[in-house]
Tab-separated table of C-alpha atoms in Angstrom:
chain	number	residue	atom	x	y	z
A	1	MET	CA	66.563	123.978	82.406
A	2	ALA	CA	67.925	120.641	84.672
A	3	LEU	CA	71.759	119.331	82.524
A	4	ILE	CA	70.236	115.713	83.785
A	5	ASP	CA	67.438	115.710	81.945
A	6	ILE	CA	68.608	116.668	78.917
A	7	SER	CA	67.566	113.625	75.599
A	8	LEU	CA	71.255	112.244	75.112
A	9	PRO	CA	72.276	110.404	72.282
A	10	PRO	CA	70.708	107.378	71.864
A	11	SER	CA	74.390	105.071	71.698
A	12	ILE	CA	75.094	106.821	74.504
A	13	ALA	CA	71.788	106.467	76.602
A	14	LYS	CA	71.702	102.605	76.046
A	15	ALA	CA	75.473	102.339	77.304
A	16	LEU	CA	73.839	103.824	80.724
A	17	ARG	CA	71.341	100.834	81.131
A	18	LEU	CA	73.204	98.128	80.802
A	19	PRO	CA	72.407	95.351	82.785
A	20	ALA	CA	74.215	95.078	86.262
A	21	ARG	CA	77.563	92.208	86.179
A	22	SER	CA	79.392	90.913	89.080
A	23	PRO	CA	82.553	92.927	88.739
A	24	ARG	CA	84.228	89.424	87.184
A	25	ARG	CA	81.466	89.296	83.933
A	26	GLN	CA	81.672	93.411	83.707
A	27	GLN	CA	85.928	93.126	83.048
A	28	ILE	CA	86.192	89.911	80.741
A	29	ARG	CA	83.207	92.027	78.762
A	30	VAL	CA	85.257	95.399	78.888
A	31	LEU	CA	88.456	92.527	77.493
A	32	ARG	CA	86.540	90.504	74.533
A	33	LYS	CA	84.772	93.664	73.427
A	34	LEU	CA	88.629	95.773	72.728
A	35	LEU	CA	90.017	92.222	71.108
A	36	LYS	CA	87.356	91.798	69.172
A	37	LYS	CA	87.613	95.391	67.917
A	38	ALA	CA	91.222	94.845	68.187
A	39	ARG	CA	92.137	91.789	66.768
A	40	PHE	CA	92.476	92.934	62.950
A	41	THR	CA	95.665	95.412	63.738
A	42	GLU	CA	99.133	95.353	64.301
A	43	PHE	CA	99.593	94.525	67.836
A	44	GLY	CA	95.988	91.979	67.598
A	45	GLN	CA	97.710	90.162	65.436
A	46	LYS	CA	100.701	89.963	66.915
A	47	TYR	CA	99.307	88.941	70.416
A	48	ARG	CA	97.294	86.434	68.709
A	49	PHE	CA	93.661	87.993	70.036
A	50	ASP	CA	92.020	85.811	67.897
A	51	GLU	CA	93.132	82.123	69.843
A	52	ILE	CA	92.195	84.663	73.498
A	53	LEU	CA	88.767	85.245	72.484
A	54	LEU	CA	87.945	81.313	71.937
A	55	SER	CA	90.265	80.632	75.252
A	56	LYS	CA	87.494	80.137	77.795
A	57	HIS	CA	89.770	81.546	80.296
A	58	ALA	CA	89.796	84.643	77.799
A	59	GLY	CA	91.555	87.170	81.384
A	60	LYS	CA	95.167	84.297	82.123
A	61	LYS	CA	95.213	83.903	78.678
A	62	PHE	CA	95.018	87.138	78.105
A	63	GLN	CA	98.179	88.020	80.685
A	64	GLN	CA	100.153	84.676	79.471
A	65	LEU	CA	100.437	85.834	75.241
A	66	VAL	CA	100.637	89.590	75.621
A	67	PRO	CA	103.420	91.034	77.565
A	68	THR	CA	103.559	94.531	80.211
A	69	TYR	CA	104.533	98.032	78.580
A	70	ASP	CA	105.490	100.683	80.102
A	71	TYR	CA	105.287	104.421	77.897
A	72	ASN	CA	109.406	103.670	76.757
A	73	LYS	CA	108.469	100.504	75.959
A	74	ILE	CA	104.670	100.258	73.563
A	75	TYR	CA	105.961	103.668	72.222
A	76	ASP	CA	109.507	102.351	70.924
A	77	ALA	CA	107.708	99.016	69.601
A	78	TRP	CA	104.242	100.254	68.477
A	79	TRP	CA	102.924	103.874	69.289
A	80	HIS	CA	106.332	105.850	67.533
A	81	LYS	CA	104.189	103.865	64.167
A	82	THR	CA	100.509	105.868	64.810
A	83	LEU	CA	102.698	109.049	65.089
A	84	GLU	CA	103.670	108.998	61.334
A	85	GLY	CA	100.411	108.549	60.619
A	86	ARG	CA	99.894	104.496	59.346
A	87	PRO	CA	96.279	103.296	60.383
A	88	ASP	CA	95.658	100.010	62.502
A	89	ILE	CA	98.401	99.392	65.500
A	90	CYS	CA	97.417	99.023	67.730
A	91	TRP	CA	93.418	100.147	68.024
A	92	PRO	CA	91.874	99.836	64.288
A	93	GLY	CA	92.366	103.201	62.100
A	94	LYS	CA	94.482	105.988	61.532
A	95	ILE	CA	95.001	108.021	65.568
A	96	LYS	CA	94.257	111.884	64.170
A	97	PHE	CA	94.844	112.747	68.230
A	98	PHE	CA	97.193	112.242	70.698
A	99	ALA	CA	97.266	113.925	74.501
A	100	LEU	CA	100.740	115.221	75.459
A	101	SER	CA	101.479	113.688	78.871
A	102	SER	CA	105.199	115.039	80.858
A	103	GLY	CA	103.903	113.728	83.931
A	104	THR	CA	105.084	115.342	87.416
A	105	SER	CA	109.228	113.960	86.522
A	106	GLU	CA	109.560	112.956	82.897
A	107	SER	CA	110.850	116.501	80.896
A	108	ALA	CA	109.640	114.843	77.533
A	109	SER	CA	106.602	114.635	76.401
A	110	LYS	CA	104.691	111.787	75.522
A	111	TYR	CA	102.601	111.099	72.787
A	112	LEU	CA	99.141	109.381	74.231
A	113	PRO	CA	96.570	107.919	71.429
A	114	ILE	CA	93.617	109.979	71.889
A	115	THR	CA	90.441	108.133	69.007
A	116	ASN	CA	86.765	108.720	69.493
A	117	ASP	CA	86.348	105.581	71.208
A	118	LEU	CA	88.191	106.266	74.192
A	119	MET	CA	86.173	109.706	73.990
A	120	ARG	CA	83.000	108.134	74.300
A	121	GLY	CA	83.552	105.763	77.083
A	122	ASN	CA	85.000	109.388	79.464
A	123	LYS	CA	82.081	110.623	78.154
A	124	ILE	CA	79.739	108.315	79.204
A	125	VAL	CA	81.568	107.564	82.972
A	126	MET	CA	81.241	111.543	82.379
A	127	ILE	CA	76.752	111.205	82.484
A	128	LYS	CA	77.417	108.297	84.727
A	129	GLN	CA	78.654	110.206	87.930
A	130	LEU	CA	76.614	113.429	86.997
A	131	LEU	CA	73.867	110.822	86.749
A	132	SER	CA	74.904	110.175	90.489
A	133	LEU	CA	75.213	113.366	91.763
A	134	ARG	CA	71.223	112.102	92.105
A	135	THR	CA	72.796	109.714	95.575
A	136	TYR	CA	74.009	113.774	97.083
A	137	HIS	CA	71.735	114.181	100.283
A	138	ASP	CA	72.840	117.950	100.938
A	139	ILE	CA	72.911	118.415	96.791
A	140	SER	CA	71.847	121.945	95.162
A	141	VAL	CA	69.750	120.383	92.568
A	142	LYS	CA	68.570	124.410	90.975
A	143	SER	CA	73.064	124.520	90.722
A	144	ILE	CA	73.518	121.323	88.098
A	145	GLY	CA	71.554	123.267	85.540
A	146	LYS	CA	73.939	126.215	85.883
A	147	GLY	CA	77.349	127.164	84.712
A	148	TRP	CA	80.286	124.192	84.387
A	149	LEU	CA	83.218	126.538	84.321
A	150	MET	CA	86.588	123.502	82.953
A	151	LEU	CA	89.160	125.230	83.914
A	152	GLY	CA	91.751	122.696	81.184
A	153	GLY	CA	94.503	123.003	78.840
A	154	SER	CA	93.979	125.111	75.594
A	155	THR	CA	91.946	123.903	72.663
A	156	ASP	CA	94.288	125.490	69.914
A	157	LEU	CA	96.176	122.324	69.790
A	158	GLN	CA	99.158	121.918	67.933
A	159	LYS	CA	99.137	120.378	64.031
A	160	GLY	CA	101.657	117.384	63.302
A	161	PRO	CA	101.631	115.614	60.957
A	162	GLY	CA	98.645	114.291	59.936
A	163	TYR	CA	97.522	114.920	64.149
A	164	TYR	CA	96.208	117.081	66.663
A	165	ALA	CA	98.539	117.355	69.859
A	166	GLY	CA	97.924	118.586	72.690
A	167	ASP	CA	96.488	118.707	77.190
A	168	LEU	CA	93.600	115.658	77.089
A	169	SER	CA	91.462	118.701	78.969
A	170	GLY	CA	92.530	120.411	75.295
A	171	ILE	CA	91.265	118.168	73.451
A	172	THR	CA	87.839	116.991	76.009
A	173	ALA	CA	86.608	120.968	75.447
A	174	LYS	CA	87.134	120.943	71.316
A	175	LYS	CA	85.066	117.677	71.480
A	176	VAL	CA	82.462	118.697	73.598
A	177	PRO	CA	79.153	117.363	72.890
A	178	PHE	CA	76.353	119.434	71.380
A	179	TRP	CA	73.885	119.335	74.595
A	180	PHE	CA	76.747	120.384	77.473
A	181	SER	CA	78.198	123.506	75.193
A	182	PRO	CA	75.196	125.697	76.620
A	183	PHE	CA	76.562	125.247	80.199
A	184	TYR	CA	80.501	125.303	79.228
A	185	LYS	CA	82.500	127.586	80.691
A	186	PRO	CA	84.779	130.153	79.811
A	187	GLY	CA	83.341	129.100	76.149
A	188	LYS	CA	85.307	127.616	73.189
A	189	LYS	CA	86.328	131.435	72.584
A	190	ILE	CA	89.160	131.766	76.078
A	191	ALA	CA	89.055	127.857	75.583
A	192	ARG	CA	91.752	128.666	73.210
A	193	THR	CA	94.097	130.679	74.042
A	194	LYS	CA	97.621	129.072	75.346
A	195	ASP	CA	99.320	131.382	77.877
A	196	TRP	CA	97.916	130.295	80.988
A	197	ASN	CA	97.772	133.569	82.130
A	198	SER	CA	96.084	135.429	79.339
A	199	LYS	CA	93.128	132.174	79.635
A	200	ILE	CA	93.152	133.605	83.004
A	201	GLU	CA	92.514	136.828	83.521
A	202	ALA	CA	89.665	136.503	79.995
A	203	ILE	CA	88.387	134.169	83.042
A	204	VAL	CA	87.820	137.000	85.409
A	205	GLU	CA	87.404	139.776	82.956
A	206	GLU	CA	83.917	137.656	82.214
A	207	ALA	CA	83.111	135.942	85.339
A	208	PRO	CA	80.398	138.930	86.270
A	209	ASN	CA	78.330	137.633	83.358
A	210	TRP	CA	77.857	133.969	83.732
A	211	ASP	CA	76.310	131.538	86.852
A	212	ILE	CA	78.162	129.157	87.315
A	213	GLY	CA	77.034	126.019	89.614
A	214	PHE	CA	79.924	123.381	88.990
A	215	VAL	CA	84.392	124.343	88.888
A	216	VAL	CA	86.147	121.442	87.160
A	217	GLY	CA	89.732	120.967	87.307
A	218	VAL	CA	93.187	121.133	89.260
A	219	PRO	CA	93.325	121.854	93.287
A	220	ALA	CA	95.888	124.909	92.424
A	221	TRP	CA	94.805	126.174	89.135
A	222	ILE	CA	91.250	126.322	90.070
A	223	GLN	CA	91.991	128.182	93.832
A	224	MET	CA	94.129	130.739	92.030
A	225	CYS	CA	91.635	131.390	89.771
A	226	MET	CA	88.885	132.074	92.477
A	227	GLU	CA	91.261	134.347	94.524
A	228	LYS	CA	92.059	136.616	91.409
A	229	ILE	CA	88.473	137.238	90.948
A	230	ILE	CA	87.669	138.237	94.715
A	231	GLU	CA	91.255	140.350	94.325
A	232	ARG	CA	89.891	141.807	91.208
A	233	TYR	CA	86.159	143.166	92.745
A	234	ASN	CA	87.161	143.186	95.722
A	235	LEU	CA	84.462	140.713	97.075
A	236	LYS	CA	84.698	139.118	100.758
A	237	SER	CA	83.569	135.277	98.663
A	238	ILE	CA	83.246	133.838	95.994
A	239	HIS	CA	79.626	133.480	96.493
A	240	ASP	CA	79.997	137.122	96.166
A	241	MET	CA	80.189	136.356	92.608
A	242	TRP	CA	78.475	132.783	91.873
A	243	PRO	CA	75.885	132.855	94.698
A	244	ASN	CA	74.630	129.359	92.961
A	245	LEU	CA	78.700	127.628	93.051
A	246	ALA	CA	77.530	124.763	94.974
A	247	PHE	CA	80.740	121.625	93.873
A	248	PHE	CA	84.468	121.333	93.047
A	249	VAL	CA	84.861	118.187	90.783
A	250	HIS	CA	88.589	117.555	91.487
A	251	GLY	CA	91.349	114.972	90.683
A	252	GLY	CA	94.956	114.073	90.378
A	253	VAL	CA	95.815	114.404	93.617
A	254	SER	CA	94.945	114.581	97.194
A	255	PHE	CA	92.335	117.359	98.287
A	256	GLU	CA	93.150	117.591	101.658
A	257	PRO	CA	95.871	119.886	101.149
A	258	TYR	CA	93.935	122.109	99.804
A	259	LYS	CA	90.720	122.067	101.746
A	260	LYS	CA	91.643	124.798	104.453
A	261	GLY	CA	92.864	127.394	101.585
A	262	PHE	CA	89.689	127.060	99.917
A	263	GLU	CA	87.659	127.241	103.241
A	264	LYS	CA	89.124	130.994	102.508
A	265	LEU	CA	87.317	131.305	99.493
A	266	VAL	CA	83.833	130.219	99.782
A	267	ALA	CA	80.673	131.836	102.052
A	268	LYS	CA	78.798	128.352	102.555
A	269	PRO	CA	80.379	125.111	101.986
A	270	LEU	CA	81.120	122.979	98.108
A	271	THR	CA	80.468	119.311	97.928
A	272	TYR	CA	83.613	117.892	97.086
A	273	ILE	CA	83.469	115.292	94.218
A	274	GLU	CA	86.928	113.417	92.993
A	275	THR	CA	86.949	111.594	89.906
A	276	TYR	CA	90.284	109.948	88.036
A	277	LEU	CA	90.654	111.296	85.461
A	278	ALA	CA	93.681	110.114	83.422
A	279	SER	CA	95.197	111.123	79.935
A	280	GLU	CA	94.823	107.209	79.376
A	281	GLY	CA	91.197	107.445	80.020
A	282	PHE	CA	88.174	107.823	83.061
A	283	ILE	CA	89.156	105.416	85.671
A	284	ALA	CA	87.368	106.062	88.501
A	285	TYR	CA	85.074	108.779	90.369
A	286	GLN	CA	83.705	109.659	93.575
A	287	ASP	CA	80.329	108.067	92.902
A	288	ARG	CA	78.078	108.380	96.236
A	289	GLN	CA	78.558	111.318	99.415
A	290	PHE	CA	80.469	110.348	101.947
A	291	ALA	CA	82.794	107.401	100.312
A	292	LYS	CA	85.533	105.610	101.118
A	293	GLY	CA	86.589	106.239	97.409
A	294	MET	CA	86.378	106.346	93.548
A	295	HIS	CA	84.079	103.972	92.431
A	296	LEU	CA	85.974	101.840	89.165
A	297	SER	CA	84.569	102.581	86.120
A	298	LEU	CA	84.048	98.664	85.067
A	299	ASN	CA	81.861	98.264	82.580
A	300	ASP	CA	83.301	100.337	80.401
A	301	HIS	CA	85.608	100.971	77.964
A	302	ILE	CA	89.618	100.034	80.324
A	303	PHE	CA	89.711	96.688	81.566
A	304	PHE	CA	92.307	96.266	84.493
A	305	GLU	CA	94.982	94.267	85.912
A	306	PHE	CA	96.561	95.082	89.425
A	307	VAL	CA	99.542	94.572	90.674
A	308	PRO	CA	100.982	94.155	93.704
A	309	PHE	CA	103.343	96.951	94.329
A	310	ASN	CA	106.213	95.214	96.123
A	311	ASP	CA	110.471	94.766	95.831
A	312	LYS	CA	109.272	91.175	93.869
A	313	ASN	CA	107.338	93.577	91.470
A	314	PHE	CA	109.620	97.083	91.476
A	315	ASP	CA	112.308	97.681	91.702
A	316	SER	CA	113.951	101.474	93.704
A	317	ASP	CA	112.674	103.462	90.416
A	318	GLY	CA	109.666	102.131	90.015
A	319	ASN	CA	109.981	100.360	86.752
A	320	ILE	CA	108.450	96.865	86.764
A	321	ALA	CA	109.820	93.494	86.144
A	322	GLU	CA	109.382	91.109	83.244
A	323	ASP	CA	107.486	88.275	85.216
A	324	ALA	CA	104.808	90.290	87.653
A	325	GLU	CA	102.187	89.213	89.187
A	326	ALA	CA	98.819	91.047	88.407
A	327	LEU	CA	95.938	90.100	88.849
A	328	MET	CA	92.137	90.928	87.801
A	329	ILE	CA	89.409	92.600	89.958
A	330	HIS	CA	88.241	89.675	91.431
A	331	GLU	CA	91.711	88.667	93.268
A	332	VAL	CA	92.418	91.757	95.082
A	333	GLU	CA	92.866	92.698	98.386
A	334	GLU	CA	91.707	95.628	100.297
A	335	GLY	CA	94.536	97.079	102.147
A	336	LYS	CA	97.206	96.880	100.376
A	337	ASP	CA	98.992	99.348	97.291
A	338	TYR	CA	98.501	97.799	93.447
A	339	ALA	CA	100.597	99.869	90.175
A	340	ILE	CA	97.737	99.434	87.345
A	341	LEU	CA	97.648	98.119	83.619
A	342	ILE	CA	94.914	99.010	81.548
A	343	SER	CA	94.296	97.844	78.242
A	344	THR	CA	91.742	100.670	76.807
A	345	THR	CA	90.113	101.711	73.174
A	346	ALA	CA	92.591	103.985	72.281
A	347	GLY	CA	95.207	100.704	72.579
A	348	ALA	CA	97.042	100.572	75.249
A	349	TRP	CA	97.968	96.956	76.725
A	350	ARG	CA	98.931	96.214	79.351
A	351	TYR	CA	100.250	99.054	79.985
A	352	LEU	CA	101.393	100.692	82.934
A	353	ILE	CA	100.031	103.906	84.532
A	354	GLY	CA	102.013	104.506	86.644
A	355	ASP	CA	99.716	104.855	89.497
A	356	THR	CA	99.229	103.259	92.528
A	357	VAL	CA	96.437	102.300	94.093
A	358	ARG	CA	94.903	100.607	97.341
A	359	PHE	CA	90.782	98.949	97.928
A	360	VAL	CA	89.317	101.126	100.623
A	361	ASP	CA	85.640	98.999	99.545
A	362	LYS	CA	86.146	95.755	97.129
A	363	GLU	CA	82.738	95.180	97.853
A	364	LYS	CA	82.007	98.447	96.403
A	365	CYS	CA	84.651	97.939	93.520
A	366	GLU	CA	86.822	101.568	95.877
A	367	ILE	CA	90.115	103.146	95.335
A	368	ILE	CA	92.278	105.619	96.153
A	369	ILE	CA	95.577	106.690	94.415
A	370	THR	CA	97.914	106.153	96.867
A	371	GLY	CA	101.107	108.094	94.605
A	372	ARG	CA	103.295	106.765	91.716
A	373	THR	CA	105.004	104.253	90.746
A	374	LYS	CA	108.263	106.138	90.546
A	375	HIS	CA	107.816	108.731	93.285
A	376	PHE	CA	108.009	106.441	96.595
A	377	LEU	CA	111.598	107.401	98.918
A	378	SER	CA	112.727	103.678	99.529
A	379	LEU	CA	116.599	105.047	99.974
A	380	VAL	CA	117.362	102.751	103.063
A	381	GLY	CA	113.856	100.865	103.034
A	382	GLU	CA	111.950	102.965	104.166
A	383	HIS	CA	108.853	102.251	102.023
A	384	LEU	CA	107.500	105.578	102.020
A	385	SER	CA	104.648	106.676	100.334
A	386	VAL	CA	103.447	109.813	98.870
A	387	ASP	CA	100.362	108.667	101.096
A	388	ASN	CA	101.992	108.078	103.862
A	389	MET	CA	103.302	112.165	103.544
A	390	ASN	CA	99.730	113.744	101.912
A	391	LYS	CA	98.701	112.054	105.825
A	392	ALA	CA	101.681	113.465	108.070
A	393	VAL	CA	100.994	116.939	106.274
A	394	GLN	CA	97.926	117.215	106.777
A	395	LEU	CA	97.440	115.822	110.042
A	396	VAL	CA	100.763	118.502	111.001
A	397	ALA	CA	98.225	121.111	109.109
A	398	ASP	CA	95.519	120.075	111.242
A	399	GLU	CA	97.326	119.823	114.335
A	400	MET	CA	98.898	123.566	114.464
A	401	ASN	CA	96.149	125.347	112.259
A	402	LEU	CA	97.653	126.138	108.753
A	403	CYS	CA	97.104	125.519	105.582
A	404	ILE	CA	100.397	123.296	103.130
A	405	PRO	CA	98.842	123.613	99.788
A	406	GLU	CA	102.064	121.958	98.607
A	407	TYR	CA	105.047	119.449	98.706
A	408	THR	CA	107.401	117.568	97.814
A	409	VAL	CA	110.635	115.908	99.408
A	410	ALA	CA	114.490	114.366	98.152
A	411	GLY	CA	116.260	111.489	99.409
A	412	VAL	CA	120.104	113.149	99.733
A	413	PRO	CA	122.973	111.443	101.145
A	414	HIS	CA	124.562	112.548	104.680
A	415	GLY	CA	127.686	111.428	104.991
A	416	LEU	CA	127.917	107.819	104.301
A	417	PHE	CA	124.204	107.212	105.148
A	418	PHE	CA	120.615	109.311	103.727
A	419	ALA	CA	117.996	111.529	105.370
A	420	HIS	CA	114.957	112.801	103.370
A	421	GLN	CA	114.280	117.036	102.329
A	422	TRP	CA	111.306	118.050	102.573
A	423	TYR	CA	109.892	121.773	101.012
A	424	ILE	CA	107.198	122.661	102.113
A	425	ALA	CA	104.555	125.872	100.951
A	426	CYS	CA	103.116	127.733	103.798
A	427	ASP	CA	102.521	131.890	103.832
A	428	ASP	CA	101.878	131.522	107.457
A	429	GLN	CA	104.244	132.360	109.949
A	430	LEU	CA	105.687	129.275	111.530
A	431	ASP	CA	109.355	127.226	113.589
A	432	ALA	CA	110.706	124.925	110.451
A	433	GLU	CA	111.866	122.857	113.266
A	434	ILE	CA	108.523	122.805	115.323
A	435	VAL	CA	107.027	121.362	112.064
A	436	ARG	CA	109.833	119.507	110.979
A	437	GLN	CA	109.235	117.098	114.309
A	438	LYS	CA	106.353	116.066	114.353
A	439	ILE	CA	105.636	115.888	110.091
A	440	ASP	CA	108.638	112.929	111.040
A	441	GLU	CA	106.751	111.442	114.619
A	442	LYS	CA	103.715	111.034	111.986
A	443	LEU	CA	105.598	109.328	109.206
A	444	LYS	CA	106.954	107.275	112.245
A	445	ASP	CA	103.671	106.452	113.520
A	446	LEU	CA	102.520	105.954	110.168
A	447	ASN	CA	104.649	103.660	108.659
A	448	ASP	CA	106.958	101.585	110.537
A	449	ASP	CA	109.947	100.408	108.196
A	450	TYR	CA	110.449	104.229	108.141
A	451	ALA	CA	110.343	103.776	111.312
A	452	VAL	CA	112.684	101.085	111.754
A	453	GLU	CA	114.499	103.240	109.694
A	454	ARG	CA	115.127	106.314	111.221
A	455	ASN	CA	116.659	104.113	114.266
A	456	SER	CA	119.019	103.198	111.463
A	457	ALA	CA	120.903	104.096	108.240
A	458	LEU	CA	117.611	107.462	108.247
A	459	LYS	CA	120.359	109.428	109.757
A	460	ASP	CA	117.731	113.176	109.697
A	461	VAL	CA	115.076	114.926	108.014
A	462	TYR	CA	115.939	118.846	106.797
A	463	LEU	CA	112.318	120.827	106.594
A	464	LYS	CA	112.141	124.779	104.264
A	465	ILE	CA	109.734	127.023	103.991
A	466	LEU	CA	108.917	128.464	101.658
A	467	PRO	CA	105.615	130.410	99.978
A	468	GLU	CA	104.188	129.059	97.885
A	469	SER	CA	104.258	131.135	95.085
A	470	SER	CA	107.679	129.347	94.941
A	471	PHE	CA	106.578	126.622	94.188
A	472	MET	CA	104.248	127.959	91.062
A	473	GLU	CA	106.481	130.111	89.980
A	474	PHE	CA	108.842	126.577	89.151
A	475	MET	CA	106.096	125.256	87.650
A	476	ARG	CA	106.386	128.797	85.231
A	477	LEU	CA	109.672	128.186	84.500
A	478	LYS	CA	109.517	124.518	83.159
A	479	GLY	CA	106.447	125.078	81.328
A	480	LYS	CA	104.568	122.592	83.700
A	481	ILE	CA	101.858	125.731	84.630
A	482	GLY	CA	97.878	125.154	84.018
A	483	GLY	CA	95.293	122.071	82.911
A	484	GLN	CA	96.448	119.499	84.538
A	485	HIS	CA	99.867	119.634	85.629
A	486	LYS	CA	100.810	118.647	89.580
A	487	PHE	CA	103.990	119.574	91.660
A	488	PRO	CA	106.186	116.298	92.000
A	489	ARG	CA	105.674	114.921	95.513
A	490	VAL	CA	109.446	113.197	94.979
A	491	MET	CA	112.151	114.501	93.941
A	492	LYS	CA	114.479	113.225	92.112
A	493	GLY	CA	116.908	113.133	89.836
A	494	LYS	CA	117.464	116.481	86.863
A	495	MET	CA	113.846	117.375	88.151
A	496	TYR	CA	115.921	117.620	91.503
A	497	GLU	CA	118.270	118.886	90.647
A	498	ASP	CA	116.598	121.685	88.474
A	499	TRP	CA	114.665	122.634	91.776
A	500	VAL	CA	117.845	122.946	93.744
A	501	LYS	CA	118.912	125.311	90.845
A	502	PHE	CA	116.187	127.227	90.887
A	503	LEU	CA	116.371	127.931	94.666
A	504	GLU	CA	119.456	129.295	94.580
A	505	THR	CA	119.330	131.244	91.571
A	506	GLY	CA	115.254	132.060	90.756
A	507	THR	CA	116.576	130.396	87.118
A	508	LEU	CA	116.491	127.011	85.497
């Protein structure tokens, strides 16, 4: 039985049949739907949602009346009430689930509200992505009806006073719809396992009993799982175990640094499909083969705004200005970096999720993720983005035929000026000085501001080569192993202090 032939629940099937509209009309329709649903909440009453709904220009009126929020601001003013069990704060009803997310730079967990409406919207987008597989020319049809190995957080959620909290992937797995259950691996029993190493061992043990067509997860952890299976059963490739494996659905980080490592584990090419599933919602997905980027989910459960990522709208620490300019979908331009504001069916309103994106095809509403608002280096005006770093590392890796799956960069003092300190993961034998020079030169080619500052206040670039296991062990000690956790590409503050201590002592 092919997965795409399954009869879907009527409400979801109806949502998939909505007629196409212009991006602007789609988004205004979504905004009005959100406002109408939440107008009687405390938030909706304070910010006069009824008045916005009566306006002919609902988008602009919404921007005029509702302020922008980051996590700390919206939690202190609103979301802490939902965590206390109070209903009808930012979204109708009582919030029973919260996704725990600390991102890659924060130490304290963030409690992000998860509602049935948000989960339903995520499912609709997931199904749209699944149906889009029909556009892939080299699609292996028989693989669609095989097992889906989804490597995420535990479904054994933390019990709070009136709510449950855990990794979004764990909440999603716990709420797997009945029609998807026959395909879902590793199954509910293993999915409940909290200890990551125990979960991986259980998956390795069960692997011979499954026929997997899809793997879904963060690249680093999927790669680790495959390596353990190959080692345990003395295989030449993962296809010796799962001959129908054809697709890898990934997200969260750029896949390019991991690609060489994956190619060593397979006997035949995989089709890589990128997704943008954040804890706050399913934002975008690759909907066609060889697409430049991911298609934004404009017609579902999220209203988007885009803030030009520049010195006018953000300070040097990546904090948004109170009077920041916010654009709607029809106002953006290709080739420019924007921070995303989202309003969702979970009661996030004009919420800064912290990612920056760039439109690579405005007509198709396709984006790429370029970094984080707080994960960039601009000590002296070099404006170095994660996208710049990813490209430089990939160019050097290709040129030198290296596998560099992880790296991180920090700004450090250099006398009265500054320098960049790089740490890269590579298990191959190589000359660190040559890699340092090449990365520096690539960044000069990619970023004019960086090139200028390398002749001015950015005095030097340092680089250390570490085994990949060092990066994984640091994540383990920080309690960020598995699930949706990614290694930070830029280190700042307490995180960098912990990293330096770890490298010196092996502990935190």
